[in-house]
């Protein structure tokens, strides 16, 4: 999975279907998931003290790092999760075969200490470390890895989130506790970037239905990562404790808490008051929020080139793999000239200057410039540059003339008016939405900006015309490329695929298959750029900007923390667990020792949205969109 991204993730091959669950509770139900069935763990020392419960001396001395996040979790099952927060939590709970070095993102050992391909590169042998244990004391072995991958190969429910990684696998075996062997059907370039959490067989083999099991009923959850998940409350928090037996060394903080804030100004206020240690933003701090924090005592604002892109996606006509159409996307968007016209009326420079206030780079290709190997830019003749006059010409050519009132109308005489899905929690969506209304209005096109807490349901149903979209990209770009393949479409209209927005193009698919099988780095990069070029020309998605990662933390609670990459990198949503594993508590008379920073671990805090009634509802595994995806 990704951090990644959303979060983003290198994923390969076709996506297996995910059953669509339309929950009556709808909107923002947080579906962090955990184990097999038991009551929640105790509240934090501060919350318990406030409730009159007895707090032990050991609890008082805990060092707790609390992270304010603007996103809920879709599932605590690594087989189902897709959102950035969810997959970030899974990176903390479970080891992957390999990891990415925090300095420059090159591949480094994780659960596997080394790997070796056969001469034809169709068989890969991984050496599994012997010093990794599950948190219940059992040894982590190659059998756990083989079972995880085989389950994904044979169970569509288990393949929901990461099935693309194993589609090309012919056989996976564990000849010994320290040897894992994967035999491929054909070459696969992502064999050192299999972002799949390896789970303990002795726990997960008890699960009956992987498509429904959300792993959120029994705590602590057995894992072998740097942290162990001990408690969770939907739309409120996730709590993890340090794994003292982690093979790489125990984290410095005793506990790590992700606290959900729907109101990001409230999250920033909580940082000021010392109620949280770190604020990630939605997914980044706004320029106004960052500016208000700079220079404040004991607060540091961190900014670096982001691993995300921020885009506007069109509905190309929602469809399933069985050929069935569904949804109600505007038919005019099936015309490439109309899509190009809309995007040529978007002023990227104004978006970067006025909305992001310089904390972003103008959008070009699909992969951010942070990943220079795969970064692509259109040629001058190819670029859909800001040109309202040219946009008007394209609309004329497509048969959408302006009437006497200046409104663009189709052959049916109806004026063009588009519904644009907008995330209610993202101020950038709202601000850019106003610009779109202005820019498109000058062309005679109406735009209704639908800002919703839950954009997932209408997106899954194909009931939108355009939508704000965004993904976190991994060092290996395979996953974000795969979500636009025909194989990523839902199997039927009743299912949920891994598609971003229903794009299906044979030329793109052919390029995708070629890059996946290409081991030569330079040639693979060339193929990836050809895919970006094709995606750009199709006009189904317009990358408007590459936002910087802008976040803040309290220096009186966190003495030091690792950014990724080391020079000008991000802290939240990394390709790995480096930030939270490396964080060193500040020695400030106890503020990092569980008094100030844990004040919001449990309980209701001003600005925190807690939908308590949703805790008992079944987990909603939804396709995460825009800032929701890794």
JSON list of N, CA and C in Angstrom, two decimals, residues 469-518:
[
{"chain": "A", "resi": 469, "resn": "UNK", "atom": "N", "xyz": [-9.42, 16.28, -7.19]},
{"chain": "A", "resi": 469, "resn": "UNK", "atom": "CA", "xyz": [-8.79, 14.98, -7.03]},
{"chain": "A", "resi": 469, "resn": "UNK", "atom": "C", "xyz": [-7.32, 15.19, -6.64]},
{"chain": "A", "resi": 470, "resn": "UNK", "atom": "N", "xyz": [-6.73, 14.19, -6.02]},
{"chain": "A", "resi": 470, "resn": "UNK", "atom": "CA", "xyz": [-5.32, 14.29, -5.66]},
{"chain": "A", "resi": 470, "resn": "UNK", "atom": "C", "xyz": [-4.81, 12.99, -5.08]},
{"chain": "A", "resi": 471, "resn": "UNK", "atom": "N", "xyz": [-3.55, 12.70, -5.28]},
{"chain": "A", "resi": 471, "resn": "UNK", "atom": "CA", "xyz": [-2.96, 11.47, -4.79]},
{"chain": "A", "resi": 471, "resn": "UNK", "atom": "C", "xyz": [-1.54, 11.73, -4.30]},
{"chain": "A", "resi": 472, "resn": "UNK", "atom": "N", "xyz": [-1.14, 10.93, -3.33]},
{"chain": "A", "resi": 472, "resn": "UNK", "atom": "CA", "xyz": [0.26, 10.91, -2.92]},
{"chain": "A", "resi": 472, "resn": "UNK", "atom": "C", "xyz": [0.97, 9.86, -3.76]},
{"chain": "A", "resi": 473, "resn": "UNK", "atom": "N", "xyz": [2.11, 10.21, -4.30]},
{"chain": "A", "resi": 473, "resn": "UNK", "atom": "CA", "xyz": [2.85, 9.33, -5.20]},
{"chain": "A", "resi": 473, "resn": "UNK", "atom": "C", "xyz": [4.03, 8.71, -4.46]},
{"chain": "A", "resi": 474, "resn": "UNK", "atom": "N", "xyz": [4.22, 7.42, -4.65]},
{"chain": "A", "resi": 474, "resn": "UNK", "atom": "CA", "xyz": [5.35, 6.72, -4.05]},
{"chain": "A", "resi": 474, "resn": "UNK", "atom": "C", "xyz": [6.60, 6.83, -4.91]},
{"chain": "A", "resi": 475, "resn": "UNK", "atom": "N", "xyz": [7.75, 6.51, -4.36]},
{"chain": "A", "resi": 475, "resn": "UNK", "atom": "CA", "xyz": [8.98, 6.52, -5.18]},
{"chain": "A", "resi": 475, "resn": "UNK", "atom": "C", "xyz": [8.83, 5.66, -6.43]},
{"chain": "A", "resi": 476, "resn": "UNK", "atom": "N", "xyz": [8.15, 4.52, -6.33]},
{"chain": "A", "resi": 476, "resn": "UNK", "atom": "CA", "xyz": [7.80, 3.76, -7.52]},
{"chain": "A", "resi": 476, "resn": "UNK", "atom": "C", "xyz": [6.38, 4.15, -7.89]},
{"chain": "A", "resi": 477, "resn": "UNK", "atom": "N", "xyz": [6.15, 4.68, -9.10]},
{"chain": "A", "resi": 477, "resn": "UNK", "atom": "CA", "xyz": [4.85, 5.26, -9.46]},
{"chain": "A", "resi": 477, "resn": "UNK", "atom": "C", "xyz": [3.80, 4.27, -9.94]},
{"chain": "A", "resi": 478, "resn": "UNK", "atom": "N", "xyz": [4.10, 2.98, -9.89]},
{"chain": "A", "resi": 478, "resn": "UNK", "atom": "CA", "xyz": [3.21, 2.01, -10.52]},
{"chain": "A", "resi": 478, "resn": "UNK", "atom": "C", "xyz": [1.77, 2.11, -10.04]},
{"chain": "A", "resi": 479, "resn": "UNK", "atom": "N", "xyz": [1.58, 2.29, -8.73]},
{"chain": "A", "resi": 479, "resn": "UNK", "atom": "CA", "xyz": [0.22, 2.28, -8.21]},
{"chain": "A", "resi": 479, "resn": "UNK", "atom": "C", "xyz": [-0.62, 3.41, -8.80]},
{"chain": "A", "resi": 480, "resn": "UNK", "atom": "N", "xyz": [-0.14, 4.64, -8.77]},
{"chain": "A", "resi": 480, "resn": "UNK", "atom": "CA", "xyz": [-0.96, 5.75, -9.26]},
{"chain": "A", "resi": 480, "resn": "UNK", "atom": "C", "xyz": [-1.15, 5.67, -10.77]},
{"chain": "A", "resi": 481, "resn": "UNK", "atom": "N", "xyz": [-0.30, 4.92, -11.46]},
{"chain": "A", "resi": 481, "resn": "UNK", "atom": "CA", "xyz": [-0.51, 4.69, -12.88]},
{"chain": "A", "resi": 481, "resn": "UNK", "atom": "C", "xyz": [-1.59, 3.63, -13.08]},
{"chain": "A", "resi": 482, "resn": "UNK", "atom": "N", "xyz": [-1.62, 2.64, -12.20]},
{"chain": "A", "resi": 482, "resn": "UNK", "atom": "CA", "xyz": [-2.54, 1.51, -12.38]},
{"chain": "A", "resi": 482, "resn": "UNK", "atom": "C", "xyz": [-4.00, 1.89, -12.15]},
{"chain": "A", "resi": 483, "resn": "UNK", "atom": "N", "xyz": [-4.26, 2.93, -11.41]},
{"chain": "A", "resi": 483, "resn": "UNK", "atom": "CA", "xyz": [-5.65, 3.28, -11.10]},
{"chain": "A", "resi": 483, "resn": "UNK", "atom": "C", "xyz": [-6.39, 3.85, -12.31]},
{"chain": "A", "resi": 484, "resn": "UNK", "atom": "N", "xyz": [-5.69, 4.03, -13.42]},
{"chain": "A", "resi": 484, "resn": "UNK", "atom": "CA", "xyz": [-6.35, 4.50, -14.64]},
{"chain": "A", "resi": 484, "resn": "UNK", "atom": "C", "xyz": [-6.42, 3.41, -15.71]},
{"chain": "A", "resi": 485, "resn": "UNK", "atom": "N", "xyz": [-6.15, 2.18, -15.34]},
{"chain": "A", "resi": 485, "resn": "UNK", "atom": "CA", "xyz": [-6.23, 1.09, -16.30]},
{"chain": "A", "resi": 485, "resn": "UNK", "atom": "C", "xyz": [-7.66, 0.56, -16.34]},
{"chain": "A", "resi": 486, "resn": "UNK", "atom": "N", "xyz": [-8.00, -0.11, -17.43]},
{"chain": "A", "resi": 486, "resn": "UNK", "atom": "CA", "xyz": [-9.33, -0.72, -17.55]},
{"chain": "A", "resi": 486, "resn": "UNK", "atom": "C", "xyz": [-9.54, -1.78, -16.48]},
{"chain": "A", "resi": 487, "resn": "UNK", "atom": "N", "xyz": [-8.47, -2.45, -16.09]},
{"chain": "A", "resi": 487, "resn": "UNK", "atom": "CA", "xyz": [-8.57, -3.50, -15.08]},
{"chain": "A", "resi": 487, "resn": "UNK", "atom": "C", "xyz": [-8.96, -2.96, -13.71]},
{"chain": "A", "resi": 488, "resn": "UNK", "atom": "N", "xyz": [-8.76, -1.67, -13.49]},
{"chain": "A", "resi": 488, "resn": "UNK", "atom": "CA", "xyz": [-9.09, -1.07, -12.19]},
{"chain": "A", "resi": 488, "resn": "UNK", "atom": "C", "xyz": [-10.57, -0.74, -12.07]},
{"chain": "A", "resi": 489, "resn": "UNK", "atom": "N", "xyz": [-11.33, -0.86, -13.16]},
{"chain": "A", "resi": 489, "resn": "UNK", "atom": "CA", "xyz": [-12.76, -0.58, -13.09]},
{"chain": "A", "resi": 489, "resn": "UNK", "atom": "C", "xyz": [-13.45, -1.59, -12.19]},
{"chain": "A", "resi": 490, "resn": "UNK", "atom": "N", "xyz": [-14.61, -1.23, -11.62]},
{"chain": "A", "resi": 490, "resn": "UNK", "atom": "CA", "xyz": [-15.36, -2.22, -10.83]},
{"chain": "A", "resi": 490, "resn": "UNK", "atom": "C", "xyz": [-15.83, -3.35, -11.73]},
{"chain": "A", "resi": 491, "resn": "UNK", "atom": "N", "xyz": [-15.93, -4.54, -11.18]},
{"chain": "A", "resi": 491, "resn": "UNK", "atom": "CA", "xyz": [-16.35, -5.69, -11.98]},
{"chain": "A", "resi": 491, "resn": "UNK", "atom": "C", "xyz": [-17.76, -5.50, -12.53]},
{"chain": "A", "resi": 492, "resn": "UNK", "atom": "N", "xyz": [-18.64, -4.96, -11.70]},
{"chain": "A", "resi": 492, "resn": "UNK", "atom": "CA", "xyz": [-20.01, -4.67, -12.12]},
{"chain": "A", "resi": 492, "resn": "UNK", "atom": "C", "xyz": [-20.38, -3.32, -11.50]},
{"chain": "A", "resi": 493, "resn": "UNK", "atom": "N", "xyz": [-21.48, -2.70, -11.94]},
{"chain": "A", "resi": 493, "resn": "UNK", "atom": "CA", "xyz": [-21.88, -1.43, -11.32]},
{"chain": "A", "resi": 493, "resn": "UNK", "atom": "C", "xyz": [-22.15, -1.53, -9.83]},
{"chain": "A", "resi": 494, "resn": "UNK", "atom": "N", "xyz": [-22.41, -2.73, -9.32]},
{"chain": "A", "resi": 494, "resn": "UNK", "atom": "CA", "xyz": [-22.68, -2.90, -7.90]},
{"chain": "A", "resi": 494, "resn": "UNK", "atom": "C", "xyz": [-21.40, -3.02, -7.07]},
{"chain": "A", "resi": 495, "resn": "UNK", "atom": "N", "xyz": [-20.28, -3.20, -7.75]},
{"chain": "A", "resi": 495, "resn": "UNK", "atom": "CA", "xyz": [-19.00, -3.36, -7.05]},
{"chain": "A", "resi": 495, "resn": "UNK", "atom": "C", "xyz": [-18.23, -2.05, -7.05]},
{"chain": "A", "resi": 496, "resn": "UNK", "atom": "N", "xyz": [-17.13, -2.05, -6.31]},
{"chain": "A", "resi": 496, "resn": "UNK", "atom": "CA", "xyz": [-16.25, -0.89, -6.27]},
{"chain": "A", "resi": 496, "resn": "UNK", "atom": "C", "xyz": [-14.87, -1.32, -6.73]},
{"chain": "A", "resi": 497, "resn": "UNK", "atom": "N", "xyz": [-14.35, -0.70, -7.75]},
{"chain": "A", "resi": 497, "resn": "UNK", "atom": "CA", "xyz": [-13.02, -1.03, -8.25]},
{"chain": "A", "resi": 497, "resn": "UNK", "atom": "C", "xyz": [-11.98, -0.15, -7.61]},
{"chain": "A", "resi": 498, "resn": "UNK", "atom": "N", "xyz": [-10.77, -0.23, -8.10]},
{"chain": "A", "resi": 498, "resn": "UNK", "atom": "CA", "xyz": [-9.68, 0.60, -7.60]},
{"chain": "A", "resi": 498, "resn": "UNK", "atom": "C", "xyz": [-9.46, 1.78, -8.52]},
{"chain": "A", "resi": 499, "resn": "UNK", "atom": "N", "xyz": [-10.36, 1.99, -9.47]},
{"chain": "A", "resi": 499, "resn": "UNK", "atom": "CA", "xyz": [-10.21, 3.08, -10.42]},
{"chain": "A", "resi": 499, "resn": "UNK", "atom": "C", "xyz": [-10.30, 4.43, -9.72]},
{"chain": "A", "resi": 500, "resn": "UNK", "atom": "N", "xyz": [-9.59, 5.40, -10.26]},
{"chain": "A", "resi": 500, "resn": "UNK", "atom": "CA", "xyz": [-9.69, 6.75, -9.72]},
{"chain": "A", "resi": 500, "resn": "UNK", "atom": "C", "xyz": [-10.98, 7.39, -10.20]},
{"chain": "A", "resi": 501, "resn": "UNK", "atom": "N", "xyz": [-11.17, 7.46, -11.53]},
{"chain": "A", "resi": 501, "resn": "UNK", "atom": "CA", "xyz": [-12.43, 8.02, -12.04]},
{"chain": "A", "resi": 501, "resn": "UNK", "atom": "C", "xyz": [-12.82, 7.42, -13.38]},
{"chain": "A", "resi": 502, "resn": "UNK", "atom": "N", "xyz": [-12.76, 6.09, -13.44]},
{"chain": "A", "resi": 502, "resn": "UNK", "atom": "CA", "xyz": [-13.36, 5.31, -14.54]},
{"chain": "A", "resi": 502, "resn": "UNK", "atom": "C", "xyz": [-12.69, 5.49, -15.90]},
{"chain": "A", "resi": 503, "resn": "UNK", "atom": "N", "xyz": [-11.44, 5.89, -15.94]},
{"chain": "A", "resi": 503, "resn": "UNK", "atom": "CA", "xyz": [-10.74, 6.00, -17.21]},
{"chain": "A", "resi": 503, "resn": "UNK", "atom": "C", "xyz": [-10.41, 4.60, -17.72]},
{"chain": "A", "resi": 504, "resn": "UNK", "atom": "N", "xyz": [-10.60, 4.37, -19.02]},
{"chain": "A", "resi": 504, "resn": "UNK", "atom": "CA", "xyz": [-10.28, 3.09, -19.63]},
{"chain": "A", "resi": 504, "resn": "UNK", "atom": "C", "xyz": [-9.85, 3.37, -21.07]},
{"chain": "A", "resi": 505, "resn": "UNK", "atom": "N", "xyz": [-8.56, 3.19, -21.35]},
{"chain": "A", "resi": 505, "resn": "UNK", "atom": "CA", "xyz": [-8.00, 3.51, -22.66]},
{"chain": "A", "resi": 505, "resn": "UNK", "atom": "C", "xyz": [-7.00, 2.42, -23.04]},
{"chain": "A", "resi": 506, "resn": "UNK", "atom": "N", "xyz": [-7.20, 1.76, -24.16]},
{"chain": "A", "resi": 506, "resn": "UNK", "atom": "CA", "xyz": [-6.36, 0.63, -24.56]},
{"chain": "A", "resi": 506, "resn": "UNK", "atom": "C", "xyz": [-4.91, 1.03, -24.76]},
{"chain": "A", "resi": 507, "resn": "UNK", "atom": "N", "xyz": [-4.66, 2.19, -25.38]},
{"chain": "A", "resi": 507, "resn": "UNK", "atom": "CA", "xyz": [-3.28, 2.64, -25.60]},
{"chain": "A", "resi": 507, "resn": "UNK", "atom": "C", "xyz": [-2.57, 2.82, -24.27]},
{"chain": "A", "resi": 508, "resn": "UNK", "atom": "N", "xyz": [-3.24, 3.43, -23.31]},
{"chain": "A", "resi": 508, "resn": "UNK", "atom": "CA", "xyz": [-2.67, 3.63, -21.97]},
{"chain": "A", "resi": 508, "resn": "UNK", "atom": "C", "xyz": [-2.39, 2.28, -21.32]},
{"chain": "A", "resi": 509, "resn": "UNK", "atom": "N", "xyz": [-3.33, 1.34, -21.45]},
{"chain": "A", "resi": 509, "resn": "UNK", "atom": "CA", "xyz": [-3.15, 0.01, -20.86]},
{"chain": "A", "resi": 509, "resn": "UNK", "atom": "C", "xyz": [-1.94, -0.72, -21.43]},
{"chain": "A", "resi": 510, "resn": "UNK", "atom": "N", "xyz": [-1.74, -0.59, -22.72]},
{"chain": "A", "resi": 510, "resn": "UNK", "atom": "CA", "xyz": [-0.59, -1.24, -23.36]},
{"chain": "A", "resi": 510, "resn": "UNK", "atom": "C", "xyz": [0.72, -0.68, -22.82]},
{"chain": "A", "resi": 511, "resn": "UNK", "atom": "N", "xyz": [0.77, 0.64, -22.64]},
{"chain": "A", "resi": 511, "resn": "UNK", "atom": "CA", "xyz": [1.97, 1.27, -22.09]},
{"chain": "A", "resi": 511, "resn": "UNK", "atom": "C", "xyz": [2.18, 0.84, -20.63]},
{"chain": "A", "resi": 512, "resn": "UNK", "atom": "N", "xyz": [1.08, 0.72, -19.91]},
{"chain": "A", "resi": 512, "resn": "UNK", "atom": "CA", "xyz": [1.18, 0.30, -18.51]},
{"chain": "A", "resi": 512, "resn": "UNK", "atom": "C", "xyz": [1.81, -1.09, -18.41]},
{"chain": "A", "resi": 513, "resn": "UNK", "atom": "N", "xyz": [1.33, -2.01, -19.23]},
{"chain": "A", "resi": 513, "resn": "UNK", "atom": "CA", "xyz": [1.86, -3.37, -19.20]},
{"chain": "A", "resi": 513, "resn": "UNK", "atom": "C", "xyz": [3.34, -3.39, -19.57]},
{"chain": "A", "resi": 514, "resn": "UNK", "atom": "N", "xyz": [3.74, -2.57, -20.51]},
{"chain": "A", "resi": 514, "resn": "UNK", "atom": "CA", "xyz": [5.15, -2.52, -20.92]},
{"chain": "A", "resi": 514, "resn": "UNK", "atom": "C", "xyz": [6.04, -1.99, -19.81]},
{"chain": "A", "resi": 515, "resn": "UNK", "atom": "N", "xyz": [5.61, -0.92, -19.14]},
{"chain": "A", "resi": 515, "resn": "UNK", "atom": "CA", "xyz": [6.47, -0.35, -18.08]},
{"chain": "A", "resi": 515, "resn": "UNK", "atom": "C", "xyz": [6.60, -1.32, -16.92]},
{"chain": "A", "resi": 516, "resn": "UNK", "atom": "N", "xyz": [5.53, -2.08, -16.64]},
{"chain": "A", "resi": 516, "resn": "UNK", "atom": "CA", "xyz": [5.57, -3.01, -15.53]},
{"chain": "A", "resi": 516, "resn": "UNK", "atom": "C", "xyz": [6.57, -4.14, -15.77]},
{"chain": "A", "resi": 517, "resn": "UNK", "atom": "N", "xyz": [6.73, -4.52, -17.01]},
{"chain": "A", "resi": 517, "resn": "UNK", "atom": "CA", "xyz": [7.63, -5.63, -17.34]},
{"chain": "A", "resi": 517, "resn": "UNK", "atom": "C", "xyz": [9.04, -5.17, -17.69]},
{"chain": "A", "resi": 518, "resn": "UNK", "atom": "N", "xyz": [9.29, -3.86, -17.63]},
{"chain": "A", "resi": 518, "resn": "UNK", "atom": "CA", "xyz": [10.59, -3.32, -18.05]},
{"chain": "A", "resi": 518, "resn": "UNK", "atom": "C", "xyz": [11.53, -3.13, -16.86]}
]
